């Protein structure tokens, strides 16, 4: 129906043995480093918890959504207009807290706490348990897991480690190459925008590529925003991100 036999037989199937070798070979991690990072993070979590209690004016279980909901909306009486409602009141998920970020210092502290706690439980404490005797982990790669056509991975999911935060960078350092080897990072140069330039025949896009410009940087100058914001806007347009979702990503109205 969708005339994708060519994609299936000429792209996806030939990739299978490559992915199988990648899964079997695995990727090396530094268990000792992860252990030390875990100790550091647990100390940071403990300090953050004290800061949260101080900002909230009382002690409570930061990991409990019910207790956090009471603190935010009953004790601190934070504005709830336009926030997502659930059975017990208002949601305290990441999206909701991001909208409340400027309303009270406790919100930002809780968001930081959650990020650290997630990295600790999902990667720092879990990766060493998944490693074999050679300190290698063996994730499963899925060819049809992501709508954009990228690979996704599970057990563990290696694509969810934050890239723009200092702690995310520290977690990424745990993936290492054996002695005498290096890890090489390679990426297409703005491949989606080259396709977009070709399909849209947009003069500005075509000019940027012919002149060897960094497209995100060029848009950041046009809009008067930093490169990170320009990149979010550019990808948002390509992948059909709505105005509200883009506003949340950029922290703007």
mmCIF file of C-alpha atoms in Angstrom:
data_model
loop_
_atom_site.group_PDB
_atom_site.id
_atom_site.type_symbol
_atom_site.label_atom_id
_atom_site.label_comp_id
_atom_site.label_asym_id
_atom_site.label_seq_id
_atom_site.Cartn_x
_atom_site.Cartn_y
_atom_site.Cartn_z
ATOM 1 C CA UNK A 1 0.000 0.000 0.000
ATOM 2 C CA UNK A 2 2.667 2.516 0.963
ATOM 3 C CA UNK A 3 5.191 1.200 -1.616
ATOM 4 C CA UNK A 4 7.889 0.685 0.984
ATOM 5 C CA UNK A 5 9.149 -2.726 -0.169
ATOM 6 C CA UNK A 6 12.334 -1.093 -1.471
ATOM 7 C CA UNK A 7 12.989 0.472 1.944
ATOM 8 C CA UNK A 8 12.299 -2.850 3.661
ATOM 9 C CA UNK A 9 14.427 -5.075 1.400
ATOM 10 C CA UNK A 10 17.228 -2.659 0.479
ATOM 11 C CA UNK A 11 17.659 -0.664 3.721
ATOM 12 C CA UNK A 12 16.089 -2.328 6.779
ATOM 13 C CA UNK A 13 16.906 -5.994 6.100
ATOM 14 C CA UNK A 14 20.591 -5.457 5.152
ATOM 15 C CA UNK A 15 20.969 -3.473 8.407
ATOM 16 C CA UNK A 16 19.845 -6.419 10.582
ATOM 17 C CA UNK A 17 23.182 -8.301 10.698
ATOM 18 C CA UNK A 18 25.002 -5.022 11.486
ATOM 19 C CA UNK A 19 22.702 -4.348 14.458
ATOM 20 C CA UNK A 20 23.011 -7.961 15.610
ATOM 21 C CA UNK A 21 26.812 -7.625 15.718
ATOM 22 C CA UNK A 22 26.507 -4.311 17.582
ATOM 23 C CA UNK A 23 24.191 -5.879 20.177
ATOM 24 C CA UNK A 24 26.410 -8.935 20.625
ATOM 25 C CA UNK A 25 29.629 -6.889 20.871
ATOM 26 C CA UNK A 26 28.140 -4.343 23.269
ATOM 27 C CA UNK A 27 29.627 -1.120 24.612
ATOM 28 C CA UNK A 28 32.141 -0.873 27.435
ATOM 29 C CA UNK A 29 31.343 1.050 30.611
ATOM 30 C CA UNK A 30 33.541 2.184 33.487
ATOM 31 C CA UNK A 31 31.916 0.568 36.544
ATOM 32 C CA UNK A 32 34.384 2.132 39.004
ATOM 33 C CA UNK A 33 33.654 5.622 37.664
ATOM 34 C CA UNK A 34 29.883 5.003 37.873
ATOM 35 C CA UNK A 35 30.266 3.900 41.494
ATOM 36 C CA UNK A 36 32.091 7.122 42.388
ATOM 37 C CA UNK A 37 29.543 9.211 40.454
ATOM 38 C CA UNK A 38 26.739 7.489 42.380
ATOM 39 C CA UNK A 39 28.266 8.538 45.718
ATOM 40 C CA UNK A 40 28.551 12.156 44.491
ATOM 41 C CA UNK A 41 24.971 12.207 43.214
ATOM 42 C CA UNK A 42 23.489 10.759 46.393
ATOM 43 C CA UNK A 43 25.232 13.565 48.299
ATOM 44 C CA UNK A 44 23.797 16.164 45.897
ATOM 45 C CA UNK A 45 20.302 14.668 46.242
ATOM 46 C CA UNK A 46 20.540 14.862 50.010
ATOM 47 C CA UNK A 47 21.557 18.551 49.828
ATOM 48 C CA UNK A 48 18.783 19.314 47.325
ATOM 49 C CA UNK A 49 16.218 17.654 49.578
ATOM 50 C CA UNK A 50 17.234 19.952 52.463
ATOM 51 C CA UNK A 51 16.975 23.008 50.142
ATOM 52 C CA UNK A 52 13.504 21.897 49.006
ATOM 53 C CA UNK A 53 12.307 21.475 52.609
ATOM 54 C CA UNK A 54 13.708 24.905 53.485
ATOM 55 C CA UNK A 55 12.004 26.555 50.470
ATOM 56 C CA UNK A 56 8.712 24.768 51.208
ATOM 57 C CA UNK A 57 8.819 25.643 54.905
ATOM 58 C CA UNK A 58 8.343 22.025 56.034
ATOM 59 C CA UNK A 59 9.666 18.504 55.530
ATOM 60 C CA UNK A 60 7.893 16.091 53.192
ATOM 61 C CA UNK A 61 8.646 13.178 50.855
ATOM 62 C CA UNK A 62 9.884 14.891 47.665
ATOM 63 C CA UNK A 63 9.324 11.683 45.678
ATOM 64 C CA UNK A 64 5.618 11.566 46.625
ATOM 65 C CA UNK A 65 3.373 13.272 43.996
ATOM 66 C CA UNK A 66 0.509 13.494 46.531
ATOM 67 C CA UNK A 67 2.635 15.258 49.155
ATOM 68 C CA UNK A 68 4.200 17.549 46.530
ATOM 69 C CA UNK A 69 0.724 18.421 45.209
ATOM 70 C CA UNK A 70 -0.364 19.466 48.713
ATOM 71 C CA UNK A 71 2.767 21.581 49.215
ATOM 72 C CA UNK A 72 2.431 23.388 45.878
ATOM 73 C CA UNK A 73 -1.299 23.968 45.612
ATOM 74 C CA UNK A 74 -2.571 23.926 49.206
ATOM 75 C CA UNK A 75 0.300 25.189 51.379
ATOM 76 C CA UNK A 76 2.041 27.523 48.888
ATOM 77 C CA UNK A 77 -1.167 28.267 46.928
ATOM 78 C CA UNK A 78 0.633 28.404 43.562
ATOM 79 C CA UNK A 79 -1.510 29.475 40.560
ATOM 80 C CA UNK A 80 -3.213 26.471 38.968
ATOM 81 C CA UNK A 81 -4.934 28.165 36.020
ATOM 82 C CA UNK A 82 -4.463 26.164 32.827
ATOM 83 C CA UNK A 83 -2.662 23.301 34.552
ATOM 84 C CA UNK A 84 -3.429 19.632 33.891
ATOM 85 C CA UNK A 85 -6.011 18.173 36.285
ATOM 86 C CA UNK A 86 -5.988 14.610 37.609
ATOM 87 C CA UNK A 87 -8.345 12.700 39.955
ATOM 88 C CA UNK A 88 -6.676 13.937 43.126
ATOM 89 C CA UNK A 89 -6.277 17.571 42.000
ATOM 90 C CA UNK A 90 -3.508 19.011 39.834
ATOM 91 C CA UNK A 91 -0.725 17.076 38.153
ATOM 92 C CA UNK A 92 2.874 17.402 39.340
ATOM 93 C CA UNK A 93 4.444 15.907 36.209
ATOM 94 C CA UNK A 94 7.453 17.533 34.509
ATOM 95 C CA UNK A 95 5.325 19.429 31.976
ATOM 96 C CA UNK A 96 3.185 20.985 34.742
ATOM 97 C CA UNK A 97 6.178 21.873 36.911
ATOM 98 C CA UNK A 98 7.911 23.519 33.925
ATOM 99 C CA UNK A 99 4.914 25.846 33.555
ATOM 100 C CA UNK A 100 5.200 26.726 37.264
ATOM 101 C CA UNK A 101 8.988 27.152 37.228
ATOM 102 C CA UNK A 102 8.982 30.904 37.883
ATOM 103 C CA UNK A 103 6.182 30.851 40.465
ATOM 104 C CA UNK A 104 8.278 29.675 43.445
ATOM 105 C CA UNK A 105 11.915 28.560 44.052
ATOM 106 C CA UNK A 106 10.764 25.130 45.257
ATOM 107 C CA UNK A 107 9.573 24.191 41.735
ATOM 108 C CA UNK A 108 13.000 24.553 40.100
ATOM 109 C CA UNK A 109 14.604 22.646 42.975
ATOM 110 C CA UNK A 110 12.129 19.763 42.568
ATOM 111 C CA UNK A 111 12.802 19.609 38.811
ATOM 112 C CA UNK A 112 16.565 19.401 39.519
ATOM 113 C CA UNK A 113 15.964 16.752 42.184
ATOM 114 C CA UNK A 114 13.922 14.621 39.785
ATOM 115 C CA UNK A 115 16.522 14.815 37.031
ATOM 116 C CA UNK A 116 19.285 13.681 39.387
ATOM 117 C CA UNK A 117 17.124 10.934 40.892
ATOM 118 C CA UNK A 118 16.189 9.629 37.427
ATOM 119 C CA UNK A 119 19.798 9.562 36.227
ATOM 120 C CA UNK A 120 20.839 7.795 39.420
ATOM 121 C CA UNK A 121 18.192 5.058 39.223
ATOM 122 C CA UNK A 122 18.043 4.629 35.428
ATOM 123 C CA UNK A 123 21.746 4.726 34.577
ATOM 124 C CA UNK A 124 24.240 5.129 37.406
ATOM 125 C CA UNK A 125 22.837 2.326 39.578
ATOM 126 C CA UNK A 126 21.420 0.180 36.755
ATOM 127 C CA UNK A 127 24.159 0.093 34.086
ATOM 128 C CA UNK A 128 26.691 -1.814 36.247
ATOM 129 C CA UNK A 129 24.024 -4.495 36.914
ATOM 130 C CA UNK A 130 23.465 -4.928 33.159
ATOM 131 C CA UNK A 131 27.175 -5.303 32.344
ATOM 132 C CA UNK A 132 28.781 -8.670 31.552
ATOM 133 C CA UNK A 133 32.117 -9.918 32.937
ATOM 134 C CA UNK A 134 33.968 -7.696 30.432
ATOM 135 C CA UNK A 135 32.085 -4.617 31.710
ATOM 136 C CA UNK A 136 30.107 -4.416 28.468
ATOM 137 C CA UNK A 137 26.391 -3.740 28.214
ATOM 138 C CA UNK A 138 24.296 -5.134 25.357
ATOM 139 C CA UNK A 139 21.329 -2.902 24.490
ATOM 140 C CA UNK A 140 18.645 -4.007 22.020
ATOM 141 C CA UNK A 141 18.316 -1.797 18.936
ATOM 142 C CA UNK A 142 14.909 -1.320 17.317
ATOM 143 C CA UNK A 143 14.609 -0.233 13.702
ATOM 144 C CA UNK A 144 10.946 0.755 13.777
ATOM 145 C CA UNK A 145 10.663 2.170 17.300
ATOM 146 C CA UNK A 146 10.881 5.883 16.411
ATOM 147 C CA UNK A 147 8.544 7.792 14.105
ATOM 148 C CA UNK A 148 11.470 9.742 12.614
ATOM 149 C CA UNK A 149 13.171 6.551 11.382
ATOM 150 C CA UNK A 150 16.024 6.704 13.883
ATOM 151 C CA UNK A 151 17.118 3.654 15.838
ATOM 152 C CA UNK A 152 15.817 3.370 19.369
ATOM 153 C CA UNK A 153 17.340 1.209 22.091
ATOM 154 C CA UNK A 154 16.144 -0.614 25.182
ATOM 155 C CA UNK A 155 17.622 -2.501 28.147
ATOM 156 C CA UNK A 156 19.034 0.090 28.579
ATOM 157 C CA UNK A 157 17.647 3.035 26.597
ATOM 158 C CA UNK A 158 20.845 4.861 25.677
ATOM 159 C CA UNK A 159 19.124 7.720 23.866
ATOM 160 C CA UNK A 160 17.592 9.360 26.920
ATOM 161 C CA UNK A 161 20.745 10.544 28.657
ATOM 162 C CA UNK A 162 20.573 14.372 28.773
ATOM 163 C CA UNK A 163 23.124 16.025 26.515
ATOM 164 C CA UNK A 164 22.826 19.680 27.519
ATOM 165 C CA UNK A 165 23.305 19.352 31.286
ATOM 166 C CA UNK A 166 26.551 18.997 33.204
ATOM 167 C CA UNK A 167 25.323 15.861 34.973
ATOM 168 C CA UNK A 168 24.239 14.300 31.663
ATOM 169 C CA UNK A 169 27.760 14.869 30.337
ATOM 170 C CA UNK A 170 29.180 13.180 33.451
ATOM 171 C CA UNK A 171 26.987 10.099 32.861
ATOM 172 C CA UNK A 172 28.078 9.940 29.210
ATOM 173 C CA UNK A 173 31.719 9.781 30.351
ATOM 174 C CA UNK A 174 30.968 6.318 31.750
ATOM 175 C CA UNK A 175 30.908 4.900 28.186
ATOM 176 C CA UNK A 176 34.513 4.163 27.303
ATOM 177 C CA UNK A 177 36.692 2.516 24.676
ATOM 178 C CA UNK A 178 39.099 -0.307 25.548
ATOM 179 C CA UNK A 179 42.792 0.535 25.824
ATOM 180 C CA UNK A 180 44.314 1.466 22.473
ATOM 181 C CA UNK A 181 40.927 2.343 20.943
ATOM 182 C CA UNK A 182 38.751 5.456 20.788
ATOM 183 C CA UNK A 183 35.025 6.173 20.568
ATOM 184 C CA UNK A 184 34.272 8.093 17.380
ATOM 185 C CA UNK A 185 31.207 10.311 17.051
ATOM 186 C CA UNK A 186 29.926 10.972 13.521
ATOM 187 C CA UNK A 187 26.856 12.838 12.347
ATOM 188 C CA UNK A 188 25.289 13.992 9.096
ATOM 189 C CA UNK A 189 25.606 17.735 8.606
ATOM 190 C CA UNK A 190 22.063 19.092 9.082
ATOM 191 C CA UNK A 191 20.609 16.334 6.898
ATOM 192 C CA UNK A 192 16.937 17.219 7.513
ATOM 193 C CA UNK A 193 17.526 20.803 6.420
ATOM 194 C CA UNK A 194 19.323 19.733 3.241
ATOM 195 C CA UNK A 195 16.270 17.622 2.378
ATOM 196 C CA UNK A 196 14.011 20.552 3.329
ATOM 197 C CA UNK A 197 16.023 22.927 1.101
ATOM 198 C CA UNK A 198 15.744 20.478 -1.794
ATOM 199 C CA UNK A 199 11.997 19.917 -1.410
ATOM 200 C CA UNK A 200 10.972 23.496 -0.608
ATOM 201 C CA UNK A 201 13.449 25.231 -2.951
ATOM 202 C CA UNK A 202 13.571 27.994 -0.306
ATOM 203 C CA UNK A 203 16.127 30.587 -1.538
ATOM 204 C CA UNK A 204 17.345 31.401 1.997
ATOM 205 C CA UNK A 205 17.958 27.760 2.840
ATOM 206 C CA UNK A 206 19.686 27.000 -0.448
ATOM 207 C CA UNK A 207 21.896 30.103 -0.109
ATOM 208 C CA UNK A 208 22.883 29.106 3.472
ATOM 209 C CA UNK A 209 24.017 25.658 2.320
ATOM 210 C CA UNK A 210 25.826 26.877 -0.808
ATOM 211 C CA UNK A 211 27.749 29.349 1.327
ATOM 212 C CA UNK A 212 28.562 26.688 3.916
ATOM 213 C CA UNK A 213 26.688 28.461 6.716
ATOM 214 C CA UNK A 214 25.566 26.863 9.963
ATOM 215 C CA UNK A 215 21.816 26.985 9.309
ATOM 216 C CA UNK A 216 20.840 27.104 13.012
ATOM 217 C CA UNK A 217 23.278 29.967 13.590
ATOM 218 C CA UNK A 218 21.882 31.850 10.569
ATOM 219 C CA UNK A 219 18.319 31.529 11.909
ATOM 220 C CA UNK A 220 19.450 32.551 15.408
ATOM 221 C CA UNK A 221 20.778 35.839 13.936
ATOM 222 C CA UNK A 222 17.533 36.388 11.954
ATOM 223 C CA UNK A 223 15.369 35.843 15.049
ATOM 224 C CA UNK A 224 17.663 37.418 17.627
ATOM 225 C CA UNK A 225 17.770 34.266 19.786
ATOM 226 C CA UNK A 226 20.577 31.899 20.798
ATOM 227 C CA UNK A 227 21.510 28.874 18.639
ATOM 228 C CA UNK A 228 19.802 26.372 20.989
ATOM 229 C CA UNK A 229 16.474 28.218 20.665
ATOM 230 C CA UNK A 230 16.902 28.537 16.870
ATOM 231 C CA UNK A 231 17.533 24.792 16.640
ATOM 232 C CA UNK A 232 14.380 24.025 18.669
ATOM 233 C CA UNK A 233 12.347 26.309 16.382
ATOM 234 C CA UNK A 234 13.814 24.821 13.184
ATOM 235 C CA UNK A 235 13.187 21.204 14.202
ATOM 236 C CA UNK A 236 9.792 22.194 15.604
ATOM 237 C CA UNK A 237 8.743 23.486 12.181
ATOM 238 C CA UNK A 238 10.042 20.385 10.370
ATOM 239 C CA UNK A 239 8.379 17.873 12.700
ATOM 240 C CA UNK A 240 5.107 19.765 13.148
ATOM 241 C CA UNK A 241 5.538 20.868 16.765
ATOM 242 C CA UNK A 242 2.586 22.983 17.964
ATOM 243 C CA UNK A 243 2.909 26.535 19.314
ATOM 244 C CA UNK A 244 2.230 25.436 22.917
ATOM 245 C CA UNK A 245 4.794 22.623 22.799
ATOM 246 C CA UNK A 246 7.414 24.944 21.297
ATOM 247 C CA UNK A 247 6.668 27.578 23.963
ATOM 248 C CA UNK A 248 7.210 24.945 26.668
ATOM 249 C CA UNK A 249 10.505 23.829 25.079
ATOM 250 C CA UNK A 250 11.770 27.416 24.955
ATOM 251 C CA UNK A 251 10.305 28.549 28.291
ATOM 252 C CA UNK A 252 8.366 31.424 26.669
ATOM 253 C CA UNK A 253 4.704 32.508 26.488
#
